[in-house]
Tab-separated table of C-alpha atoms in Angstrom:
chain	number	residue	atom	x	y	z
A	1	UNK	CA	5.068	-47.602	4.469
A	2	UNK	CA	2.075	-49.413	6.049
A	3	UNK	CA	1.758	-51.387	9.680
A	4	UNK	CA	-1.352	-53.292	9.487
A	5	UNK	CA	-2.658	-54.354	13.320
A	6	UNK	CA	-5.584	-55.917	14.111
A	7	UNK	CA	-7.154	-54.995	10.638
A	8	UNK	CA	-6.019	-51.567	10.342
A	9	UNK	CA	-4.089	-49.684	8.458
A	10	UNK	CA	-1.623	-47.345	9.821
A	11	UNK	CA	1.319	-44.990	8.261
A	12	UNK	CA	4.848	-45.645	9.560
A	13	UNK	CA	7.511	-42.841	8.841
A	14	UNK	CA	10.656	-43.700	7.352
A	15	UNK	CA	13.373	-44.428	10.416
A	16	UNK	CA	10.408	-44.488	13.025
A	17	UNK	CA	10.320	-47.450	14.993
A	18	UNK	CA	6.998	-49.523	15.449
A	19	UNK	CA	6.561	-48.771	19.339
A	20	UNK	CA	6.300	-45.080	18.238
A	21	UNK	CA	4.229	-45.140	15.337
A	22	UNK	CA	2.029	-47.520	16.721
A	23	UNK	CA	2.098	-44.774	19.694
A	24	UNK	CA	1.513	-42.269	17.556
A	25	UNK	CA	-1.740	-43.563	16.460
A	26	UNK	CA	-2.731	-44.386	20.195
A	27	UNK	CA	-2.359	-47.847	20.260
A	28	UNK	CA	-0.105	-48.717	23.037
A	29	UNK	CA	1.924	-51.556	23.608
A	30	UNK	CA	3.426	-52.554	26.917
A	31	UNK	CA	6.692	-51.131	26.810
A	32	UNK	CA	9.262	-50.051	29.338
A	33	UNK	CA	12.865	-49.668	28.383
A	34	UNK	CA	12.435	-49.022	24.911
A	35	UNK	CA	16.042	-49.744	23.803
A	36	UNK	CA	15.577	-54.084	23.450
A	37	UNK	CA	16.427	-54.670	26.598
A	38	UNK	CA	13.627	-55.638	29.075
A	39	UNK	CA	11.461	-57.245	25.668
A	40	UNK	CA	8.521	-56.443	27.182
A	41	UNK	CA	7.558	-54.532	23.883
A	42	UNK	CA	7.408	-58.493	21.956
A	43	UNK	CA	4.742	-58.750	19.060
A	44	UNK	CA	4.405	-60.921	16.046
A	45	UNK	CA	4.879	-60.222	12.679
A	46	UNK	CA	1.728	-62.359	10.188
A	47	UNK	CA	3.766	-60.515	7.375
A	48	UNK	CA	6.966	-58.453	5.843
A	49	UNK	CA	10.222	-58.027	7.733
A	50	UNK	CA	10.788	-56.113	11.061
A	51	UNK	CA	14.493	-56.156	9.911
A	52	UNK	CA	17.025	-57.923	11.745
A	53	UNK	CA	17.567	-55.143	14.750
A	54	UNK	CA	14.253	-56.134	16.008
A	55	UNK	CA	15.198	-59.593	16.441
A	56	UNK	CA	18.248	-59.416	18.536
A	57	UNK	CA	19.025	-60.865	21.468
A	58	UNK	CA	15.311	-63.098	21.096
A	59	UNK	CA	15.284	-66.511	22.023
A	60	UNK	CA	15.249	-68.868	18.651
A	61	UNK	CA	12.220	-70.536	19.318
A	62	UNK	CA	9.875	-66.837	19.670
A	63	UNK	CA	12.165	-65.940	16.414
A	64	UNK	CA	10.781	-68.918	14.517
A	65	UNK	CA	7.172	-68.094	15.403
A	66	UNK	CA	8.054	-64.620	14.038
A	67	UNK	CA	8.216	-62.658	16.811
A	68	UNK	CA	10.052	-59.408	17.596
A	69	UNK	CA	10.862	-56.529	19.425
A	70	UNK	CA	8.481	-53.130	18.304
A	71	UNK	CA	10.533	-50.896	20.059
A	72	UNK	CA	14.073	-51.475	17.800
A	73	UNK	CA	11.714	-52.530	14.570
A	74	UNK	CA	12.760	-49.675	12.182
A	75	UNK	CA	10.999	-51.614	8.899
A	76	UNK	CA	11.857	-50.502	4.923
A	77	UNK	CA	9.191	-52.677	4.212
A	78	UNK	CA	4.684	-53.057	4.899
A	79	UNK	CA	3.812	-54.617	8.229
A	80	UNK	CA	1.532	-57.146	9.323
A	81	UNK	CA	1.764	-57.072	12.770
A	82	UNK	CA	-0.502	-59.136	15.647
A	83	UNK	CA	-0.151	-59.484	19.118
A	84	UNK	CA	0.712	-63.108	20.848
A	85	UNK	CA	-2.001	-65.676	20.678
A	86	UNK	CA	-4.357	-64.824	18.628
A	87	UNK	CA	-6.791	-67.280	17.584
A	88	UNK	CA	-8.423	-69.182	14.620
A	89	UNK	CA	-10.249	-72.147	14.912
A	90	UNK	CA	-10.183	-75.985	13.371
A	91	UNK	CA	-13.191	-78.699	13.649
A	92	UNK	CA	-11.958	-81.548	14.971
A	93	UNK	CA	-13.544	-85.272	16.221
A	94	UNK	CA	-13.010	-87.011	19.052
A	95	UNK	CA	-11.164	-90.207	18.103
A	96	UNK	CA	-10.317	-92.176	21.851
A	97	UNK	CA	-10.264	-90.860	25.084
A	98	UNK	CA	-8.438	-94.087	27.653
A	99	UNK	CA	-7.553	-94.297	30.897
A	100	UNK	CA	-3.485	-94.201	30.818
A	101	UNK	CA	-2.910	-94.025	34.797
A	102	UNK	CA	-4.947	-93.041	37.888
A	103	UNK	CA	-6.381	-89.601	36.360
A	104	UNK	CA	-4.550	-89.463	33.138
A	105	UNK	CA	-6.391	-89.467	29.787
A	106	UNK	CA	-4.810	-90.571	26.521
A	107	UNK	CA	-6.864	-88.349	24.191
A	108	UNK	CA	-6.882	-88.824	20.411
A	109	UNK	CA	-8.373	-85.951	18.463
A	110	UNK	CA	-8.780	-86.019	14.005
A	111	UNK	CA	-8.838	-82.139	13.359
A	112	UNK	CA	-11.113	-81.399	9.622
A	113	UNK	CA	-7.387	-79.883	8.315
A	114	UNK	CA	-3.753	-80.514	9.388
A	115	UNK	CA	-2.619	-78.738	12.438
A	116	UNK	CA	0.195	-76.650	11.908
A	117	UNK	CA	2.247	-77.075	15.359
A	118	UNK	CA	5.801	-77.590	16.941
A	119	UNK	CA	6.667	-80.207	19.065
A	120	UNK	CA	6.186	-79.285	22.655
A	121	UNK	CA	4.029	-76.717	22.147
A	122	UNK	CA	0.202	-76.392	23.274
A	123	UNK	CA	-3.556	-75.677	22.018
A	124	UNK	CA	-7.032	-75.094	22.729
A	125	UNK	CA	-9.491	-77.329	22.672
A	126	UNK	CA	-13.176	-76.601	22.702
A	127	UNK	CA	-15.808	-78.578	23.379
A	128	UNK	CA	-19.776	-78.214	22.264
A	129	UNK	CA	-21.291	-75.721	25.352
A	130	UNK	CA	-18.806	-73.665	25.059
A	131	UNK	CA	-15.832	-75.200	27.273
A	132	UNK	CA	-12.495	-74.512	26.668
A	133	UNK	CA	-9.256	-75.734	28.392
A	134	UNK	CA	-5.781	-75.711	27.164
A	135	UNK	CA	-3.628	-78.997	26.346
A	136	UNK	CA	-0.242	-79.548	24.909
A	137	UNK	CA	0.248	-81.827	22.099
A	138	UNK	CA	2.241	-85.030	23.021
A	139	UNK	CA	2.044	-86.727	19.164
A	140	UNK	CA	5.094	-85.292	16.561
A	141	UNK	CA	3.354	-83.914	13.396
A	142	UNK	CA	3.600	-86.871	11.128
A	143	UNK	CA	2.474	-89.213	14.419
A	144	UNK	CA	-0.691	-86.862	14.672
A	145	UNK	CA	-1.358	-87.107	10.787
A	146	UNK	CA	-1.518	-91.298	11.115
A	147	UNK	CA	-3.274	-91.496	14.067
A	148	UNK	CA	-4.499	-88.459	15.528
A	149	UNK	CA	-3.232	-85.464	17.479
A	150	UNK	CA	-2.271	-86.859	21.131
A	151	UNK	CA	-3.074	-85.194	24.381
A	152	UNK	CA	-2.606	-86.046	28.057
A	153	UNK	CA	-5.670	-84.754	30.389
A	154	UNK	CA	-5.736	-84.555	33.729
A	155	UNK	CA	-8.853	-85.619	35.007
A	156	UNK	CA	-10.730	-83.743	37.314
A	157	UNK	CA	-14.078	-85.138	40.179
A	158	UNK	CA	-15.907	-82.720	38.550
A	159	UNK	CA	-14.228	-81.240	35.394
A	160	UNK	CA	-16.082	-79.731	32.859
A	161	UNK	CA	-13.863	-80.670	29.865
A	162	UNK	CA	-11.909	-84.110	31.512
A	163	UNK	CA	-15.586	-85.073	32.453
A	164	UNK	CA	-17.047	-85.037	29.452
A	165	UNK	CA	-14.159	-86.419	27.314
A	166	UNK	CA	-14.394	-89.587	29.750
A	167	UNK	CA	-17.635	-89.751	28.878
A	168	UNK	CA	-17.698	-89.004	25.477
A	169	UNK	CA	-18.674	-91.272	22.648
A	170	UNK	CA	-15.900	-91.424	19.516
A	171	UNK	CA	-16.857	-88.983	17.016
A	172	UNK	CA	-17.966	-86.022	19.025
A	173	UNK	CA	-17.502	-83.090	17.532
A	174	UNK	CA	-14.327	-80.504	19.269
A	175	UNK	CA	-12.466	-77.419	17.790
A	176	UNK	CA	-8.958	-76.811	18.008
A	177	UNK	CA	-7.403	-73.349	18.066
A	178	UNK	CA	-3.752	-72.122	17.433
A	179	UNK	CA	-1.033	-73.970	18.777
A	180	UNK	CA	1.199	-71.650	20.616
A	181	UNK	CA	3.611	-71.516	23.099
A	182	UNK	CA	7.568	-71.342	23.534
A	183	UNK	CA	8.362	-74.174	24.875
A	184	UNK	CA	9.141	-76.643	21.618
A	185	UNK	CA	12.078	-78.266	19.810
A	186	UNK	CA	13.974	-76.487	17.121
A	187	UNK	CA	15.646	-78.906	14.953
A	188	UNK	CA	19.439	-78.482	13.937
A	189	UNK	CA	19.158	-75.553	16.704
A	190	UNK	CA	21.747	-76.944	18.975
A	191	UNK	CA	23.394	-79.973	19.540
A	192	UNK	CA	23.844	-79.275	23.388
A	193	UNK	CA	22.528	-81.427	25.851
A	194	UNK	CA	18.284	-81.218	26.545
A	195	UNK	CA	17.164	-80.859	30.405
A	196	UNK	CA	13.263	-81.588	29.968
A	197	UNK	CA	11.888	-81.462	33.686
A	198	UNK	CA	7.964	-81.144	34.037
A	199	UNK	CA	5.514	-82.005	36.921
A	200	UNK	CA	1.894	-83.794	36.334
A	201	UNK	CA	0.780	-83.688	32.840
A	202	UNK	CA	3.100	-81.240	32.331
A	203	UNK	CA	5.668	-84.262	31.056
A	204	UNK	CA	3.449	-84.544	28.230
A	205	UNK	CA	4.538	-81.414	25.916
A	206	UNK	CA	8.288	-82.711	27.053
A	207	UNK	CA	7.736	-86.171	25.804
A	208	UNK	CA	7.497	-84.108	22.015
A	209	UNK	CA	10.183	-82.362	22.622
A	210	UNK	CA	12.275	-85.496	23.411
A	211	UNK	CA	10.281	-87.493	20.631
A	212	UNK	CA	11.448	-84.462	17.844
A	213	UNK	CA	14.678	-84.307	19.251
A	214	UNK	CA	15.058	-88.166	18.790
A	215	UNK	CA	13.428	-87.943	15.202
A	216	UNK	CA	16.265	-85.650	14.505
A	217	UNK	CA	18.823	-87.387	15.827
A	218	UNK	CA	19.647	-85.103	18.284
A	219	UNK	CA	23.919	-85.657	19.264
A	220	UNK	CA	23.447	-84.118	22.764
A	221	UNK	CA	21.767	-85.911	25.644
A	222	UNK	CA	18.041	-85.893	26.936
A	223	UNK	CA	17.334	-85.861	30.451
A	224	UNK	CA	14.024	-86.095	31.414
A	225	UNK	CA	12.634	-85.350	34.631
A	226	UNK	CA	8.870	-86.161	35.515
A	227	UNK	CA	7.664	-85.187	38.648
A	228	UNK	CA	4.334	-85.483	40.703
A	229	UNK	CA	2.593	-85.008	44.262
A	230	UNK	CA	2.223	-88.603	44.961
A	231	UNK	CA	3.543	-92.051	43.735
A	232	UNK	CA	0.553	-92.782	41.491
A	233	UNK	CA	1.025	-89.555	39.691
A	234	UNK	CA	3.855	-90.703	37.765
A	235	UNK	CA	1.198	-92.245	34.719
A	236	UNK	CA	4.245	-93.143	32.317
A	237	UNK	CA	6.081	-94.941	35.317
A	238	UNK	CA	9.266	-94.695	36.605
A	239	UNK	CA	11.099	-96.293	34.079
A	240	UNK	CA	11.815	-94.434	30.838
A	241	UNK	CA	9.178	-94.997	28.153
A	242	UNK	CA	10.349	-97.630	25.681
A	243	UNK	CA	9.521	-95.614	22.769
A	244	UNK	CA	12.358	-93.152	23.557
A	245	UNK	CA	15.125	-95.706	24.481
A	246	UNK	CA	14.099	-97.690	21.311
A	247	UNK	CA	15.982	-95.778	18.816
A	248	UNK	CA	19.739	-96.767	18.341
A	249	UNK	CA	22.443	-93.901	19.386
A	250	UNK	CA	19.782	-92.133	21.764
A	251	UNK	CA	21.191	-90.734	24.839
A	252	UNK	CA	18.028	-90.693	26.468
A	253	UNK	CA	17.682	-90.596	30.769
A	254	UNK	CA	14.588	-90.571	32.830
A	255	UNK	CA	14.370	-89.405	36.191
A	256	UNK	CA	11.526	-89.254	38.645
A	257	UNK	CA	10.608	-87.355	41.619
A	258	UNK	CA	7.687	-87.332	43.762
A	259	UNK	CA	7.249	-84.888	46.182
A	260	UNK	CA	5.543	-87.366	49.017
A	261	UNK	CA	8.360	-88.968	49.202
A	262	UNK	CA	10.341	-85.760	49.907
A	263	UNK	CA	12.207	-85.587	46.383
A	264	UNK	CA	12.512	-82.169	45.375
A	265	UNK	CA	11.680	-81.752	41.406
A	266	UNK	CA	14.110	-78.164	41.377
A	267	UNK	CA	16.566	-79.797	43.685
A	268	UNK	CA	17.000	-82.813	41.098
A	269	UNK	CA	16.893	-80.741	38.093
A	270	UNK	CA	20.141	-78.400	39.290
A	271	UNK	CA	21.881	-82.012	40.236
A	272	UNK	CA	21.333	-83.379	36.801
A	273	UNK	CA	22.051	-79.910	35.046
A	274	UNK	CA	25.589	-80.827	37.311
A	275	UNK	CA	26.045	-84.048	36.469
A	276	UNK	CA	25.536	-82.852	32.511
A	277	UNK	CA	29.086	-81.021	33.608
A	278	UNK	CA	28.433	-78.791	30.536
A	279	UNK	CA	28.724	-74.865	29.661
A	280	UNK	CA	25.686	-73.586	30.827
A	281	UNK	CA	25.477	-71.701	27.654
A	282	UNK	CA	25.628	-75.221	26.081
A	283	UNK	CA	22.792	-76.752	27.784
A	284	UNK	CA	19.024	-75.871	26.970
A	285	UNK	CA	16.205	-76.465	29.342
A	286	UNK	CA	12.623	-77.100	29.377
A	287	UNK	CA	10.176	-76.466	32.046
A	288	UNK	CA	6.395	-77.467	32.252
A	289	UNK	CA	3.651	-78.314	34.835
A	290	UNK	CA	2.085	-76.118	37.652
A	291	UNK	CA	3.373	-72.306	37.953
A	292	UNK	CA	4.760	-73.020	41.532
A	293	UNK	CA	6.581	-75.783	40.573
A	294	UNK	CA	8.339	-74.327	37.258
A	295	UNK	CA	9.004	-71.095	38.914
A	296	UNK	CA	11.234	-72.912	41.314
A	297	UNK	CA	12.863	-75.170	38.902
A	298	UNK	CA	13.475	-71.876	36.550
A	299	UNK	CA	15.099	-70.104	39.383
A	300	UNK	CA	17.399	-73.143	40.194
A	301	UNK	CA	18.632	-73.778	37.381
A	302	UNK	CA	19.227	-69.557	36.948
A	303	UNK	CA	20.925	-69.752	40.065
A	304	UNK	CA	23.002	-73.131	39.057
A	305	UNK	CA	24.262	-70.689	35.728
A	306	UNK	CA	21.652	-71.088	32.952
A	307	UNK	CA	20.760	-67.989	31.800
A	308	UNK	CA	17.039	-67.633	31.310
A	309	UNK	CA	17.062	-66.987	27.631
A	310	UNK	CA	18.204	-71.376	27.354
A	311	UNK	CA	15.056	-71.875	29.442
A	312	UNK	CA	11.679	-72.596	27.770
A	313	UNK	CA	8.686	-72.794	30.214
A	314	UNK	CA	5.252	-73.135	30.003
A	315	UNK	CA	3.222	-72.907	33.039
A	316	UNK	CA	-0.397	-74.149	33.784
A	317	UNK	CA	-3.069	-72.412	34.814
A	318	UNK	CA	-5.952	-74.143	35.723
A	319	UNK	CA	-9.382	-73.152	34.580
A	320	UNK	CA	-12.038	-72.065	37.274
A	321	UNK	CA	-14.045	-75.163	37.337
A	322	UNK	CA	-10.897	-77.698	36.306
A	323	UNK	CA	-8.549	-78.481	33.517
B	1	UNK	CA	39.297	-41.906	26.800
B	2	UNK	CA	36.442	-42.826	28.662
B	3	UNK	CA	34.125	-40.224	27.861
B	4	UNK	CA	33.941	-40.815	24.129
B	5	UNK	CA	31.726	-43.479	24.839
B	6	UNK	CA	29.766	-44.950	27.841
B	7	UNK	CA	30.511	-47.851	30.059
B	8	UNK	CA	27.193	-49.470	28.234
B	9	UNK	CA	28.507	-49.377	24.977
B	10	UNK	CA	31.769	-50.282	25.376
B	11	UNK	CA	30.079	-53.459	27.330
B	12	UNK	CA	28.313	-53.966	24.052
B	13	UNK	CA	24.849	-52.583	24.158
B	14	UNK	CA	21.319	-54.260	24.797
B	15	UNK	CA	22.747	-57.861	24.336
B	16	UNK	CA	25.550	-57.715	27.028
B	17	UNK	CA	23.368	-55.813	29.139
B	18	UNK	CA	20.591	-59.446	29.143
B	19	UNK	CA	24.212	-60.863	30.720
B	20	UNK	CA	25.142	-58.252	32.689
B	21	UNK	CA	21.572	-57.825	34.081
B	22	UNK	CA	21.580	-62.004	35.128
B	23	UNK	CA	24.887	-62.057	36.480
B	24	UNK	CA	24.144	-58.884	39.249
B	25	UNK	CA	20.389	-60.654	40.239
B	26	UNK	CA	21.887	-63.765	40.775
B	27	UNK	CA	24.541	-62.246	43.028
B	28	UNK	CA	21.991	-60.400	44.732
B	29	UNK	CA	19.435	-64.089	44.641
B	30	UNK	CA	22.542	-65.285	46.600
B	31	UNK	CA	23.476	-62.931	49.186
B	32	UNK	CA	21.172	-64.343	52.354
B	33	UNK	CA	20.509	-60.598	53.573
B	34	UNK	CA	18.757	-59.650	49.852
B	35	UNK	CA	17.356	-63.178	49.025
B	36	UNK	CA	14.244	-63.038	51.290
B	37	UNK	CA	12.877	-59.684	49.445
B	38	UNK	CA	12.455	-61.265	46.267
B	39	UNK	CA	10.853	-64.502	47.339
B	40	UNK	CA	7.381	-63.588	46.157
B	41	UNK	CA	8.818	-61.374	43.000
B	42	UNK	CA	8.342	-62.041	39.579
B	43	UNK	CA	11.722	-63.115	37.553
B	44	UNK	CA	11.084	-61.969	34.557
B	45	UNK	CA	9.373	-58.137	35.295
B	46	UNK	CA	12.571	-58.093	37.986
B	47	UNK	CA	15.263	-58.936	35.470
B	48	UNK	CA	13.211	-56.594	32.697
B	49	UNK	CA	13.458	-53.686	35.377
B	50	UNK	CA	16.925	-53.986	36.266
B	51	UNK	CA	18.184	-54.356	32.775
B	52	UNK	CA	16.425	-51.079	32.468
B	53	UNK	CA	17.641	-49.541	35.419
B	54	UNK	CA	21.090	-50.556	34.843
B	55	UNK	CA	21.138	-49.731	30.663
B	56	UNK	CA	20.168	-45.668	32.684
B	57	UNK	CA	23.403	-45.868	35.389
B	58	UNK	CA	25.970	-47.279	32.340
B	59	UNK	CA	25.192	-44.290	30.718
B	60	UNK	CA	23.465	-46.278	27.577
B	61	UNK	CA	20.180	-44.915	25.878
B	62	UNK	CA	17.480	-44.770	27.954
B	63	UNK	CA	13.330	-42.970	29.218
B	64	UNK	CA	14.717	-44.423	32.536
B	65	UNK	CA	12.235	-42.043	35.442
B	66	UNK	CA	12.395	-44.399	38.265
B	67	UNK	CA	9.195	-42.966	39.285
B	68	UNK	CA	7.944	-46.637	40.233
B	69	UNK	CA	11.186	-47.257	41.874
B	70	UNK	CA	9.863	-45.298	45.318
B	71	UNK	CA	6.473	-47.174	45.016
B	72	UNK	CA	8.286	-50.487	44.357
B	73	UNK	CA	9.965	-50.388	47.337
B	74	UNK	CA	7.561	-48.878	49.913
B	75	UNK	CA	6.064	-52.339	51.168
B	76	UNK	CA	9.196	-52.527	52.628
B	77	UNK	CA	9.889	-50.565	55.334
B	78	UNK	CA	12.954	-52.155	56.856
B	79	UNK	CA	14.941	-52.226	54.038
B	80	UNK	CA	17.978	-49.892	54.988
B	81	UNK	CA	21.569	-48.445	53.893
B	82	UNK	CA	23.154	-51.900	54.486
B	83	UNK	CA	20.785	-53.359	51.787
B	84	UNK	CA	21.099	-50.516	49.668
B	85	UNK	CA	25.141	-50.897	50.314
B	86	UNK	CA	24.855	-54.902	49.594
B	87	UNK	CA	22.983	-54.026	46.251
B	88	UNK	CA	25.953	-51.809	44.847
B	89	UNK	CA	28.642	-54.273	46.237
B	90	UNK	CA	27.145	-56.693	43.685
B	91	UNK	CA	26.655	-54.092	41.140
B	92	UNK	CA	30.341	-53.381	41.007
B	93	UNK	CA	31.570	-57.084	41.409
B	94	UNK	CA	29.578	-57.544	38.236
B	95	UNK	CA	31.139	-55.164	36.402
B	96	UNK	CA	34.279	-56.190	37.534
B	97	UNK	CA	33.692	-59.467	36.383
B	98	UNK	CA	32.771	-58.151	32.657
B	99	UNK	CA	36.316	-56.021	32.953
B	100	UNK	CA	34.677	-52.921	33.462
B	101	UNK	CA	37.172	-50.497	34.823
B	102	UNK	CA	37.841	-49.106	38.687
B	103	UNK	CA	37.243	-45.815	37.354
B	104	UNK	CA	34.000	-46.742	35.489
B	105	UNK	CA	32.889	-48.821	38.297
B	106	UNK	CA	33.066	-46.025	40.431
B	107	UNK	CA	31.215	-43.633	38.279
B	108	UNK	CA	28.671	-46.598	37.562
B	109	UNK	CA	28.107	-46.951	41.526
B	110	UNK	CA	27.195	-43.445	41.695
B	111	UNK	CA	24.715	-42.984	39.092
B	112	UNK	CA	23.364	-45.985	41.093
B	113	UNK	CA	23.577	-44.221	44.284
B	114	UNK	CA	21.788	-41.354	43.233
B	115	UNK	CA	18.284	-43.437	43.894
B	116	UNK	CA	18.911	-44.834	47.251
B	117	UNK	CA	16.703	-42.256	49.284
B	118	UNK	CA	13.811	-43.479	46.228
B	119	UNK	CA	14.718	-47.052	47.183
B	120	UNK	CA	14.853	-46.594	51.395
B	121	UNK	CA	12.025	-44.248	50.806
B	122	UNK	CA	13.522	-41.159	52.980
């Protein structure tokens, strides 16, 4: 048998497990445990089946974008394996770039090809001289194929990327790399209730996840949480946004917090996860917005009984000269 | 009986262990006296390292050296045997709670002991 990484070809012995023959041919992968339990060992499989060991105990959302675990992958089959996030590239045009609040962007992007993407989760976006930031795509597939691919963008005094796009005439040219990240709806997945809590911009990849859970009629409830330093950061307001309250039978709420005013975004997000009075094996949550912020929602809602494999988070990082 | 299989199995391998592992760290994340060391830590590389550490003391399959386990803990030079104590207090509470037996809870507890002079760094 074959395991194919990064362009070459390596042999796999029967009953050898993927961590080890990938060892074997000194290409190491972080690993620690080695027995599936501390899935530090995660890679992706572009092709053929890892077999269904490799996959246990994953979170559904890293199964669907084919990941598993190298160190229980004992395959009968060839390999294609990659690591997480590699990247190929789509040429895009600018479309719209408005004002939406103090410092928000609404950004409308036509990529050359469709995007292949999940609600919720995020992408690169290159302009021409070579910038590059990372945005999460607000607009549901079919919404993005009508009238663009939507992103929110924080602007920045003196931002590089959110500069230029305020600037930039409709038409100018962008590329668009491969959507990735964890945190996205999974249709027919579960019909628990969906805690969707994110600070700044970070609402934006929630609003998908709410919009695909509404598009498929999700039974559970969506609570959505949007949090931000100061008053004026809350761009979609503090009511909920029409466009999710529109749709008959949605059990959509909206909750803000802003920190100025001493509301605590982690504080609010273990009272609703309460109020939900659910299993916490029944409930899912979704975390997005600055690292600080979703490390302290992540460990309240641990601490409140979610276990961390029902919590998707993304964090932001923000580039060196602005996001 | 017991010794046909280990505590780890019997608890139901890797999977139960991703339970096992949450339930002990959010004991410990409770407890006021262990809380304040693992302000600045890192959930995830926490949670991986005790699932790893604790898949070793249930007996399950495991390359378990605990080499970094001495280095891990040497920024902290006040931790002592009333920590180390507090840690395997939660330990066997957990296993309690998954209806682990007294006698396996026991033996668990001193596989665990066996690092505390790596963990208080004596």
């Amino acid at each position: 048998m074959q395991l194919t990484f990064e362009g070459r070809a390596y042999d796999l012995r029967p009953g050898e497990s993927v961590l080890d023959a990938m060892a074997r041919h000194g290409v190491g992968l972080p690993s620690a445990c080695r027995v599936g339990s501390c899935q530090a060992c995660m890679i992706r499989s572009v092709s053929g089946d890892p077999g269904p060991d490799a996959r246990r105990g994953l979170k559904a959302t890293w199964l669907a974008s084919g990941y598993f675990l190298a160190c229980l992958a004992r395959p009968s089959c060839d390999l294609t394996v990659a690591e997480p996030g590699d990247d190929a590239h789509t040429a895009a045009r600018l479309i719209s770039a408005r004002a939406m609040g103090p410092g928000v962007l609404r950004v409308l992007v036509r990529p050359d090809r469709c995007l292949d993407y999940q609600p919720g989760q995020h992408v690169t976006l290159s302009r021409p001289g070579g910038i590059t930031r990372i945005y999460s795509i607000v607009s549901l597939p079919a919404q993005s194929a009508r009238t663009g691919i939507e992103l929110h963008v924080r602007v920045y005094p003196a931002g590089a990327m959110s500069g230029w796009l305020a600037r930039a005439r409709p038409g100018a040219p962008l590329s668009l790399g491969s959507p990735a990240g964890e945190c996205f709806y999974l249709p027919g997945n579960s019909a628990g209730p969906l805690l969707l809590a994110g600070t700044g911009t970070g609402i934006a990849p929630l609003l998908a996840v709410a919009r695909a859970a509404l598009a498929d009629q999700h039974p559970g409830q969506v609570v959505l949480i949007h949090g931000a330093a100061e008053p004026d950061g809350l761009y979609l307001g503090r009511q909920c946004p029409p466009e999710l309250t529109a749709s008959p039978g949605s059990a959509v709420s909206w909750r803000t917090c802003v920190l100025s005013d001493g509301e605590d975004i982690a504080a609010a997000a273990a009272a609703e996860l309460a109020a939900l009075a659910c299993p916490p094996g029944s409930v899912r949550a979704y975390l997005c917005g600055g690292a600080g912020s979703v490390g302290r929602i992540r460990r309240a809602l641990f601490m409140a009984g979610m276990s961390l494999a029902d919590i998707y988070a993304d964090r932001f990082v923000q580039a060196g000269a602005g996001r | 009986m017991t010794a046909e299989t280990s505590v780890y199995e019997r608890l139901g391998g890797s999977l139960a262990i991703r339970s096992v592992t949450e339930v002990f760290y959010r004991k410990v994340l409770s407890d006021d006296l262990l809380a304040p060391y693992f302000d600045d830590v890192d959930m995830d590389r926490q949670i991986a390292k005790q699932a790893s550490f604790l898949t070793m003391a249930l007996g399950g399959p495991n390359e378990y050296t605990g080499d970094d386990l001495r280095s891990a803990h040497a920024g902290m030079p006040d931790l002592d045997d009333k920590h180390f104590d507090g840690v395997l207090g939660h330990l066997a509470d957990t296993l309690r709670a998954f209806g682990v037996s007294e006698a396996d809870v026991s033996e668990v507890g001193a596989v665990a002991d066996s690092v505390r002079n790596d963990v208080l760094n004596r």
